[in-house]
């Protein structure tokens, strides 16, 4: 029986680096190739030695698909392609291909900041890796080879994020990557058609959460920023180069406009311009509202948000600054934080998760005294807020997607085990489908229905229609009768006559016969005849034509019923029944009826 | 362990042992374990156990609690194993009865924790950590842990199964019986069976508790695994064998081989799991004296009915140092046959080669083991080599004993052999036909055709010799032509029947990539030069094909460069380049795909360098490309052509000025970092070929330094500092020798030393020391810039007075904006930038500025003149910071000087002592400020910045404080303290 195997090397019962291996129809596909920012050594990358020895990834993998540009989904890609040596095709959407190098460069910088790190990719490697990428368009089926095809669907989450359908023959898998089922300020909601995949591999970050509406989170955010600015404080928002920073910028820009606010908003490292460029370039990937109003006013041309110069940090008065990196581990965001941390009027808003070993992690844990270099201590007096703006589907959204795609099996990744367990039960109850949640390194195997394509002759279809059958409909399976010809690696269903003609064969008849013997008594004779009449009556009722032959034989279709006397035993009557293979159903039914329909005590042979 | 950690650890242990607490970060426990691993490295945890008894309490608490969190239990198991690695730790844990409870797998199964793979992994890693002494080995034996471990070998988790296999391999090699002398034949193969092996088996069977029972149990399991119907079990058995055999020594090795030979033979006959099987056979062969039967099995694998399997096995066997000599020809035949069939190029002398193969193998086998059967016979019959061996021996004995009828027997035997030979020939022909037909089927099926050819072509460079290399190159070239849609040569008989294969290959980029990689490697093989023109033509053909995949084109360029580099006379290709290559390159520079444009520009730069030709107009056009990577590549290519354009006097000064202007525009305006980085690197190359003293150079360099040092991209800033470094070496040449080279950085910062060494190697304009320096003994090929390009006006006049030269040099650096650029770097928030700037400032200070420690009296007039050089710091971001530092420095200097001369000395006297000082000090007196009219003395600023201290801080990792063990412990405690507040959601980075 054909089967699909799914093995997470990362993101199995955790929210670390996503890297999922799928084997389908003899093809091996890697879904995402992420890194874990919590480690400084080889543990940050997936261990590819489990896939194949001696790093022969190109021979093993048919393709790699990247769902979106976040580092936990694409961060190990240059390592894999340029250092381990994968040389095959890599697929991602156009925006992901454009933005990926920026984030990889951003991360490379962080790595250079951390001394003593080895085994890390260079700028040239990032470029060479990107040159291997084949861009995907939404809803466009791409043939990886003769058998394997992939198709991307809109996923929301971040610009360019996509869900992918992978299909080999009649077997298919959908991988969601990270997705969002509710539209936000710049992106739309994820969508997929009713593709009925064998497995739907879904992220489950917010598996147990019914997220408060994004509007509420936005209101909170604006309120907090407003209050701080009003009291003359400064607001620092550490962000990664591209992604949620743009969403927050739109939010603040609109608010500033509406409230006629005067405090400056700055965006560090010159990324505003770059981000604008990509958001303009990929306007079709944003939400409907932005697309519609694009001609009148580009949402990404910010009137109030200006480029930040490091000298501005010392300026008096309120201001809002977006600065990189997002976890406060080095660079500009850390430098500004050090300057502003001592003033309780100021505020820092962390819009994303921070790994252990960063200042971001420490202040989110509530540490008020931070040890800095040279044994200096930094007192954290400013207000610390955590406000996750990452767009993931919540439990409701995941259920909604299942309803959309109607998968035969469900597999959860990118979530915490306990939360997954809860959602798994819910899915299995509501949809009565299997739901799996393999841990990293564990393989889930799903048996699929074998599907063998068969061509049907036109004559056979016409004959079926002539008999009153419905017109062929690909969505409504039905039974067809005919002769199956297996020739030249193909299967065809044709009428028996055509088959005989094509193959130059003579027809042979196969008949089944049955003999029922009764003792010759009046009562028996009565019974026999009444039985015959009963059978006849039943046949007439069912619309069969009964033919009476001159010798007393009765024929129905190919069935022959004859009553005769036994030469050896004169006291018995024999009922002979014969039918051809085509009328096997009817023949065996009549035989049973004649045998069992008679009162007990009558013997049958 | 420092005292602060020592204080915190008991609290952390208490928190971790509390089942109500949960850790928010999944990496904390692993990092904690890393820390403990580091601590226990030297003394196996003795000190750790003594100083932190809380660890044992913690392990005890966690392991006794059945409701503990799986990740915590896993951590505790790993930790306990680590502590039990020493006998002292082991005894301590045993005394507390911890190990028995912790490693009782049934207990965890009952508690429902065993289901979690992290617990199983922890269990294996714990045992693995522990296995450093015999007591641990006996513990494993007595506690009956081998059984669950063997079960874990086929665990559904890849990680668990792999870890279990590694531990099993370790157990097998842990308790090896003493090595005995091994009977080895002259050919390196051993003679089975071995008496010692049999004795060893008996000992292992009959010696319970000696450690042998574990070995025996594992071996029996291994045997049954290899005979199992379960695919996973067989595969894991093979993996274990491949892991173990290279580590085993005789007689255990022989015993293991003897046990598994039968099952392996069975697997070979089944013809499945080829790759894993071959890995075992090769591991065995490579790891030492080898049983001849294994070589027979390898030969059988190469004769596999499945051509793909055979090819994979052949490719694995190919390694020249470890391929059994008798198999080499077979391996080559298996690998090259598909290539020959598809291309029609004769690579093997077959179908006769089949016969030759047989003969060769036959001879080899004869020579090595006295076997009389050929490989083909072995393959066809699938018989055990040993049986055949005995059979042949019997024949030989018979021949030897029957002396009287020798002649008659000879005749009979001759007749028998003739008959046998005829049968064998017929068998061989039948087999050959069937094998050919199978191969043809594979080649006509697209996926198997592609995979077979990829293996074949990728192996080709490793099987060429003097005679065959030309044919192999021709075959690869032909295959590339087929991929481009050309049919194979019509006269070739071998390609008949492969027409479908040829169709399958049209436009197949996977095969093209393999071919191009292979072709690049083949460029260095003997006789390659003769095929140069054909290779070049097919490579140009690839470029002309508009449908060529970008990855194919990139590999095409790489191959082209390799072939150009081995060409004896690159100039002989000039016509080919100008007539065929350049026109198509011009097209490719305008390709719609940026990947192609970029690869083409990268290639153009390298081509110009290799063939000394310039293509400046094409490159200049590409500066306006919409893709930043392409713009950057165009700039880099321009930099590569710099020496050539100078040599050839083109494109003329005017164009050059325009180019410089265009590049400066890119540096100031381009929104992307890559082109800006390339611009600064261009100027680095430019400075190596042009004097900085010319007016155009000066203004351009000023602009680059000013723009580059305030750029938003950290790498632009680092490259700008590299440019600064070059300028410093050029402007202060004498001091590079005397000062820069002599004084190591005071804090041992590697940055400064490395930078200097690096620069000396790459910068050809550094002034040559009076004594020949070992640094300058490098060959011209080590640097991209020819040494012949020295500019006459650029050499430093040797008669110039050193101090005058220093003063002029420093003033010139100030003029160019070097000091400002360095200070921009020093106060940058990006650590690599700040570190580089700090190192350079230190070098500048040590090379130029008179030391304050010498004291005023020791300072010469010249020193004072140098100290007078000032620079403008108005409007700089760091103005306030520098001013503050200067004031602090002056304050402390004054105190110091006051102490030296006596505290009662009036201020007036101090001032009067300084009247011989610089104008700025006069200014100081009037204004009371460290900076006068926005300018400050360079040396004074450099001495005031505390550069050594800064360098030592910057040399450390940016996260060294947050990633310290103390910080980790604090984070764990804090996470628990704040667990009641809003939980931070782990979502994405």
Short mmCIF file of C-alpha atoms in Angstrom, two decimals, chain B residues 328-703:
data_model
loop_
_atom_site.label_atom_id
_atom_site.label_comp_id
_atom_site.label_asym_id
_atom_site.label_seq_id
_atom_site.Cartn_x
_atom_site.Cartn_y
_atom_site.Cartn_z
CA UNK B 328 38.50 -1.74 -9.49
CA UNK B 329 37.88 -2.76 -13.09
CA UNK B 330 34.41 -4.00 -12.28
CA UNK B 331 33.62 -0.76 -10.45
CA UNK B 332 34.80 1.28 -13.41
CA UNK B 333 32.72 -0.81 -15.79
CA UNK B 334 29.57 -0.41 -13.71
CA UNK B 335 30.06 3.33 -13.49
CA UNK B 336 31.01 4.09 -17.05
CA UNK B 337 28.64 1.75 -18.84
CA UNK B 338 25.54 3.98 -18.62
CA UNK B 339 27.58 6.94 -19.86
CA UNK B 340 28.87 4.88 -22.74
CA UNK B 341 25.44 3.58 -23.63
CA UNK B 342 23.86 6.99 -23.75
CA UNK B 343 26.62 8.94 -25.43
CA UNK B 344 27.99 6.24 -27.68
CA UNK B 345 31.53 7.19 -26.74
CA UNK B 346 33.63 4.08 -26.23
CA UNK B 347 34.79 4.09 -22.65
CA UNK B 348 35.05 0.38 -22.06
CA UNK B 349 36.21 -2.30 -24.37
CA UNK B 350 32.97 -4.20 -24.14
CA UNK B 351 31.01 -6.45 -24.62
CA UNK B 352 34.53 -7.92 -24.56
CA UNK B 353 35.22 -6.05 -21.38
CA UNK B 354 32.76 -8.27 -19.65
CA UNK B 355 34.98 -11.15 -20.51
CA UNK B 356 38.03 -9.21 -19.49
CA UNK B 357 36.36 -8.35 -16.23
CA UNK B 358 35.82 -11.97 -15.55
CA UNK B 359 39.35 -12.82 -16.32
CA UNK B 360 40.69 -10.04 -14.24
CA UNK B 361 38.55 -10.90 -11.31
CA UNK B 362 39.42 -14.51 -11.76
CA UNK B 363 43.10 -13.76 -11.75
CA UNK B 364 42.75 -11.53 -8.78
CA UNK B 365 40.78 -14.07 -6.85
CA UNK B 366 43.30 -16.70 -7.76
CA UNK B 367 46.08 -14.58 -6.57
CA UNK B 368 44.43 -13.72 -3.35
CA UNK B 369 42.52 -16.71 -2.15
CA UNK B 370 43.18 -19.57 -4.51
CA UNK B 371 39.55 -19.55 -5.52
CA UNK B 372 39.01 -21.08 -8.90
CA UNK B 373 35.61 -19.60 -9.55
CA UNK B 374 35.07 -16.30 -11.26
CA UNK B 375 32.99 -13.48 -9.95
CA UNK B 376 30.39 -14.31 -12.53
CA UNK B 377 30.12 -17.79 -11.24
CA UNK B 378 29.73 -16.59 -7.76
CA UNK B 379 27.10 -14.15 -8.85
CA UNK B 380 25.12 -16.57 -10.90
CA UNK B 381 25.04 -19.26 -8.35
CA UNK B 382 24.87 -17.01 -5.34
CA UNK B 383 26.81 -19.56 -3.43
CA UNK B 384 28.87 -19.04 -0.41
CA UNK B 385 32.48 -18.43 -1.33
CA UNK B 386 33.56 -20.82 1.35
CA UNK B 387 31.79 -23.79 -0.22
CA UNK B 388 33.31 -23.10 -3.58
CA UNK B 389 36.64 -22.74 -1.98
CA UNK B 390 36.41 -26.19 -0.40
CA UNK B 391 35.19 -27.66 -3.64
CA UNK B 392 38.17 -26.30 -5.48
CA UNK B 393 40.49 -27.54 -2.80
CA UNK B 394 39.12 -31.01 -3.21
CA UNK B 395 39.75 -30.84 -6.92
CA UNK B 396 43.26 -29.68 -6.33
CA UNK B 397 43.92 -32.44 -3.82
CA UNK B 398 42.64 -34.99 -6.21
CA UNK B 399 44.96 -33.69 -8.88
CA UNK B 400 47.93 -33.83 -6.58
CA UNK B 401 47.39 -37.34 -5.21
CA UNK B 402 46.65 -39.16 -8.45
CA UNK B 403 50.13 -38.91 -9.83
CA UNK B 404 50.11 -42.14 -11.89
CA UNK B 405 47.18 -41.11 -13.99
CA UNK B 406 48.21 -37.55 -14.20
CA UNK B 407 48.24 -37.33 -17.96
CA UNK B 408 44.85 -38.98 -18.28
CA UNK B 409 43.38 -36.80 -15.60
CA UNK B 410 44.86 -33.77 -17.22
CA UNK B 411 43.11 -34.67 -20.43
CA UNK B 412 39.85 -35.29 -18.61
CA UNK B 413 40.17 -32.15 -16.69
CA UNK B 414 40.97 -30.24 -19.80
CA UNK B 415 37.83 -31.59 -21.41
CA UNK B 416 35.80 -30.80 -18.30
CA UNK B 417 37.20 -27.33 -18.17
CA UNK B 418 36.49 -26.82 -21.84
CA UNK B 419 32.91 -27.84 -21.26
CA UNK B 420 32.70 -25.72 -18.21
CA UNK B 421 34.20 -22.84 -20.11
CA UNK B 422 31.62 -23.22 -22.87
CA UNK B 423 28.83 -23.30 -20.29
CA UNK B 424 30.26 -20.32 -18.54
CA UNK B 425 30.59 -18.40 -21.79
CA UNK B 426 27.00 -19.12 -22.60
CA UNK B 427 25.91 -18.15 -19.10
CA UNK B 428 27.97 -15.05 -19.39
CA UNK B 429 26.45 -14.08 -22.69
CA UNK B 430 22.96 -14.67 -21.38
CA UNK B 431 23.71 -12.72 -18.27
CA UNK B 432 25.29 -9.95 -20.31
CA UNK B 433 22.25 -9.70 -22.54
CA UNK B 434 19.89 -9.61 -19.59
CA UNK B 435 22.07 -7.08 -17.80
CA UNK B 436 22.17 -4.89 -20.90
CA UNK B 437 18.47 -5.11 -21.32
CA UNK B 438 17.95 -4.13 -17.68
CA UNK B 439 20.30 -1.21 -18.01
CA UNK B 440 18.51 -0.10 -21.14
CA UNK B 441 15.18 -0.26 -19.33
CA UNK B 442 16.63 1.91 -16.60
CA UNK B 443 17.99 4.39 -19.07
CA UNK B 444 14.70 4.65 -20.88
CA UNK B 445 12.90 5.48 -17.65
CA UNK B 446 13.55 9.14 -16.90
CA UNK B 447 14.05 9.22 -13.10
CA UNK B 448 16.37 6.19 -13.06
CA UNK B 449 18.19 7.43 -16.15
CA UNK B 450 18.88 10.80 -14.52
CA UNK B 451 19.98 9.24 -11.26
CA UNK B 452 22.22 6.67 -12.98
CA UNK B 453 23.90 9.23 -15.17
CA UNK B 454 24.42 11.61 -12.27
CA UNK B 455 26.24 8.88 -10.33
CA UNK B 456 28.17 7.88 -13.40
CA UNK B 457 29.23 11.40 -14.40
CA UNK B 458 30.04 12.47 -10.84
CA UNK B 459 32.36 9.50 -10.47
CA UNK B 460 34.03 10.01 -13.83
CA UNK B 461 36.81 12.36 -12.62
CA UNK B 462 37.98 9.74 -10.15
CA UNK B 463 38.37 6.95 -12.66
CA UNK B 464 40.38 8.60 -15.37
CA UNK B 465 43.94 7.70 -16.17
CA UNK B 466 46.28 8.65 -18.94
CA UNK B 467 44.53 6.48 -21.50
CA UNK B 468 40.92 7.02 -20.66
CA UNK B 469 40.68 10.67 -19.67
CA UNK B 470 40.24 11.97 -23.22
CA UNK B 471 37.37 9.56 -23.84
CA UNK B 472 35.74 10.37 -20.54
CA UNK B 473 35.90 14.09 -21.29
CA UNK B 474 34.45 13.41 -24.71
CA UNK B 475 31.62 11.39 -23.18
CA UNK B 476 30.77 14.14 -20.70
CA UNK B 477 30.87 16.70 -23.51
CA UNK B 478 28.57 14.47 -25.57
CA UNK B 479 26.18 14.14 -22.67
CA UNK B 480 26.06 17.90 -22.33
CA UNK B 481 25.28 18.15 -26.04
CA UNK B 482 22.46 15.65 -25.61
CA UNK B 483 21.10 17.72 -22.75
CA UNK B 484 21.15 20.67 -25.13
CA UNK B 485 19.01 18.75 -27.58
CA UNK B 486 21.66 17.35 -29.90
CA UNK B 487 21.33 13.71 -30.78
CA UNK B 488 24.25 11.42 -29.97
CA UNK B 489 26.66 10.69 -32.78
CA UNK B 490 24.73 8.67 -35.37
CA UNK B 491 27.59 6.30 -36.15
CA UNK B 492 27.84 5.07 -32.58
CA UNK B 493 26.34 1.62 -32.17
CA UNK B 494 26.33 1.75 -28.42
CA UNK B 495 23.78 4.51 -28.29
CA UNK B 496 21.25 2.53 -30.27
CA UNK B 497 18.25 1.80 -28.16
CA UNK B 498 18.89 4.80 -25.94
CA UNK B 499 16.93 7.25 -28.04
CA UNK B 500 14.32 7.57 -25.32
CA UNK B 501 17.07 8.17 -22.79
CA UNK B 502 18.38 10.97 -24.99
CA UNK B 503 14.93 12.50 -25.16
CA UNK B 504 14.63 12.27 -21.39
CA UNK B 505 17.81 14.23 -20.95
CA UNK B 506 16.96 17.27 -23.03
CA UNK B 507 17.05 20.28 -20.75
CA UNK B 508 17.67 18.15 -17.66
CA UNK B 509 19.47 20.61 -15.43
CA UNK B 510 20.32 18.00 -12.81
CA UNK B 511 22.44 16.05 -15.27
CA UNK B 512 23.85 19.26 -16.72
CA UNK B 513 25.00 20.40 -13.30
CA UNK B 514 26.67 17.06 -12.63
CA UNK B 515 28.34 17.14 -16.05
CA UNK B 516 29.66 20.65 -15.50
CA UNK B 517 31.01 19.85 -12.04
CA UNK B 518 32.64 16.79 -13.46
CA UNK B 519 34.02 18.68 -16.42
CA UNK B 520 35.54 21.26 -14.08
CA UNK B 521 37.31 18.48 -12.17
CA UNK B 522 38.40 16.78 -15.37
CA UNK B 523 40.25 19.91 -16.45
CA UNK B 524 43.29 18.83 -14.48
CA UNK B 525 43.44 15.25 -15.67
CA UNK B 526 46.15 14.12 -18.07
CA UNK B 527 45.44 14.84 -21.70
CA UNK B 528 42.69 17.34 -20.90
CA UNK B 529 44.32 20.15 -22.86
CA UNK B 530 43.79 18.22 -26.08
CA UNK B 531 40.05 18.41 -25.56
CA UNK B 532 40.09 22.10 -24.71
CA UNK B 533 38.41 23.30 -27.90
CA UNK B 534 35.60 20.74 -27.75
CA UNK B 535 34.96 21.52 -24.12
CA UNK B 536 34.98 25.23 -24.79
CA UNK B 537 32.52 24.83 -27.62
CA UNK B 538 30.03 22.90 -25.57
CA UNK B 539 30.33 25.42 -22.74
CA UNK B 540 29.64 28.28 -25.16
CA UNK B 541 26.73 26.26 -26.53
CA UNK B 542 25.29 26.04 -23.02
CA UNK B 543 25.55 29.79 -22.72
CA UNK B 544 23.83 30.32 -26.03
CA UNK B 545 20.88 28.21 -24.99
CA UNK B 546 18.28 30.70 -23.72
CA UNK B 547 16.56 27.98 -21.69
CA UNK B 548 19.62 27.09 -19.64
CA UNK B 549 18.86 27.14 -15.95
CA UNK B 550 20.68 29.86 -13.94
CA UNK B 551 22.33 27.21 -11.78
CA UNK B 552 23.56 25.45 -14.90
CA UNK B 553 25.01 28.67 -16.24
CA UNK B 554 26.79 29.37 -12.99
CA UNK B 555 28.40 25.94 -13.06
CA UNK B 556 29.16 26.51 -16.72
CA UNK B 557 31.13 29.62 -15.82
CA UNK B 558 32.94 27.78 -13.05
CA UNK B 559 33.92 25.01 -15.44
CA UNK B 560 35.03 27.53 -18.02
CA UNK B 561 37.31 29.26 -15.56
CA UNK B 562 38.84 25.97 -14.51
CA UNK B 563 39.59 25.08 -18.11
CA UNK B 564 40.98 28.54 -18.79
CA UNK B 565 43.22 28.27 -15.79
CA UNK B 566 44.80 25.03 -16.98
CA UNK B 567 45.23 26.20 -20.53
CA UNK B 568 48.94 26.32 -21.29
CA UNK B 569 48.46 29.36 -23.47
CA UNK B 570 45.37 31.30 -22.57
CA UNK B 571 46.12 33.66 -25.40
CA UNK B 572 45.45 30.88 -27.87
CA UNK B 573 41.85 31.10 -26.75
CA UNK B 574 41.60 34.82 -27.30
CA UNK B 575 39.95 34.42 -30.71
CA UNK B 576 37.51 31.97 -29.28
CA UNK B 577 36.75 34.38 -26.47
CA UNK B 578 36.32 37.46 -28.64
CA UNK B 579 34.42 35.75 -31.44
CA UNK B 580 32.26 33.24 -29.61
CA UNK B 581 32.22 33.97 -25.95
CA UNK B 582 32.00 37.74 -25.58
CA UNK B 583 28.95 38.17 -27.85
CA UNK B 584 27.00 35.61 -25.85
CA UNK B 585 28.19 37.10 -22.56
CA UNK B 586 26.87 40.47 -23.68
CA UNK B 587 23.50 38.82 -24.14
CA UNK B 588 23.65 37.12 -20.78
CA UNK B 589 24.42 40.40 -19.01
CA UNK B 590 20.99 41.51 -20.21
CA UNK B 591 19.22 38.29 -19.20
CA UNK B 592 15.87 38.75 -17.54
CA UNK B 593 17.00 36.62 -14.61
CA UNK B 594 19.18 38.48 -12.13
CA UNK B 595 20.91 35.27 -11.18
CA UNK B 596 22.24 34.92 -14.73
CA UNK B 597 23.27 38.57 -14.95
CA UNK B 598 25.10 38.29 -11.66
CA UNK B 599 26.93 35.08 -12.51
CA UNK B 600 27.91 36.56 -15.86
CA UNK B 601 29.36 39.67 -14.26
CA UNK B 602 31.22 37.63 -11.70
CA UNK B 603 32.60 35.56 -14.53
CA UNK B 604 33.50 38.61 -16.60
CA UNK B 605 35.62 39.98 -13.79
CA UNK B 606 37.48 36.69 -13.43
CA UNK B 607 37.79 36.28 -17.19
CA UNK B 608 39.35 39.70 -17.60
CA UNK B 609 41.84 38.87 -14.92
CA UNK B 610 42.68 35.53 -16.48
CA UNK B 611 42.95 36.71 -20.06
CA UNK B 612 44.02 40.31 -19.48
CA UNK B 613 41.17 41.77 -21.45
CA UNK B 614 38.82 44.55 -20.41
CA UNK B 615 35.10 44.83 -20.84
CA UNK B 616 34.59 48.10 -18.99
CA UNK B 617 31.60 49.40 -21.01
CA UNK B 618 29.55 46.27 -20.24
CA UNK B 619 30.41 46.59 -16.58
CA UNK B 620 29.60 50.29 -16.44
CA UNK B 621 26.22 49.62 -17.94
CA UNK B 622 25.52 47.03 -15.28
CA UNK B 623 26.07 49.63 -12.54
CA UNK B 624 22.49 50.76 -13.15
CA UNK B 625 21.01 47.28 -12.80
CA UNK B 626 17.86 47.13 -10.70
CA UNK B 627 19.15 44.21 -8.61
CA UNK B 628 21.59 45.16 -5.90
CA UNK B 629 23.54 41.91 -6.11
CA UNK B 630 24.16 42.58 -9.80
CA UNK B 631 25.29 46.16 -9.19
CA UNK B 632 27.69 44.86 -6.55
CA UNK B 633 29.08 42.23 -8.89
CA UNK B 634 29.58 44.82 -11.61
CA UNK B 635 31.56 46.98 -9.20
CA UNK B 636 33.66 44.02 -8.07
CA UNK B 637 34.34 43.11 -11.69
CA UNK B 638 35.40 46.69 -12.35
CA UNK B 639 37.80 46.45 -9.44
CA UNK B 640 39.30 43.32 -10.92
CA UNK B 641 39.90 45.04 -14.24
CA UNK B 642 41.61 48.04 -12.65
CA UNK B 643 45.20 46.91 -13.12
CA UNK B 644 44.44 45.94 -16.70
CA UNK B 645 42.78 49.20 -17.66
CA UNK B 646 45.81 51.03 -16.31
CA UNK B 647 48.17 48.79 -18.19
CA UNK B 648 46.35 49.18 -21.44
CA UNK B 649 45.81 52.86 -20.92
CA UNK B 650 42.09 52.60 -21.23
CA UNK B 651 39.46 53.73 -20.79
CA UNK B 652 41.17 57.03 -20.25
CA UNK B 653 41.29 59.40 -17.35
CA UNK B 654 38.06 61.09 -18.16
CA UNK B 655 36.11 57.87 -18.16
CA UNK B 656 37.89 56.82 -15.04
CA UNK B 657 36.84 60.00 -13.30
CA UNK B 658 33.30 59.45 -14.46
CA UNK B 659 33.43 55.92 -13.10
CA UNK B 660 34.71 57.17 -9.77
CA UNK B 661 31.93 59.71 -9.65
CA UNK B 662 29.37 57.08 -10.45
CA UNK B 663 30.71 54.83 -7.73
CA UNK B 664 30.64 57.64 -5.20
CA UNK B 665 27.03 58.26 -6.15
CA UNK B 666 26.30 54.62 -5.45
CA UNK B 667 28.03 54.86 -2.09
CA UNK B 668 26.00 57.87 -1.09
CA UNK B 669 22.66 56.96 -2.60
CA UNK B 670 22.22 53.24 -3.09
CA UNK B 671 19.64 51.90 -0.69
CA UNK B 672 21.21 48.46 -0.60
CA UNK B 673 24.32 47.48 1.30
CA UNK B 674 25.90 45.10 -1.21
CA UNK B 675 26.77 47.71 -3.87
CA UNK B 676 28.01 50.12 -1.20
CA UNK B 677 30.27 47.41 0.24
CA UNK B 678 31.57 46.73 -3.26
CA UNK B 679 32.30 50.42 -3.83
CA UNK B 680 34.52 50.63 -0.76
CA UNK B 681 36.25 47.44 -1.79
CA UNK B 682 36.75 48.94 -5.23
CA UNK B 683 38.56 51.85 -3.64
CA UNK B 684 40.72 49.46 -1.67
CA UNK B 685 41.79 47.86 -4.96
CA UNK B 686 42.09 51.28 -6.51
CA UNK B 687 44.38 52.54 -3.80
CA UNK B 688 46.64 49.62 -4.46
CA UNK B 689 47.12 50.74 -8.05
CA UNK B 690 46.86 54.50 -7.71
CA UNK B 691 48.62 57.04 -5.52
CA UNK B 692 46.48 58.64 -2.91
CA UNK B 693 48.42 61.86 -3.35
CA UNK B 694 46.86 62.93 -6.64
CA UNK B 695 44.15 65.50 -6.30
CA UNK B 696 41.40 63.33 -7.78
CA UNK B 697 42.41 60.49 -5.52
CA UNK B 698 42.40 62.68 -2.45
CA UNK B 699 38.97 64.08 -3.01
CA UNK B 700 37.53 60.66 -3.84
CA UNK B 701 39.15 59.07 -0.84
CA UNK B 702 37.90 61.85 1.43
CA UNK B 703 34.39 61.22 0.17
#
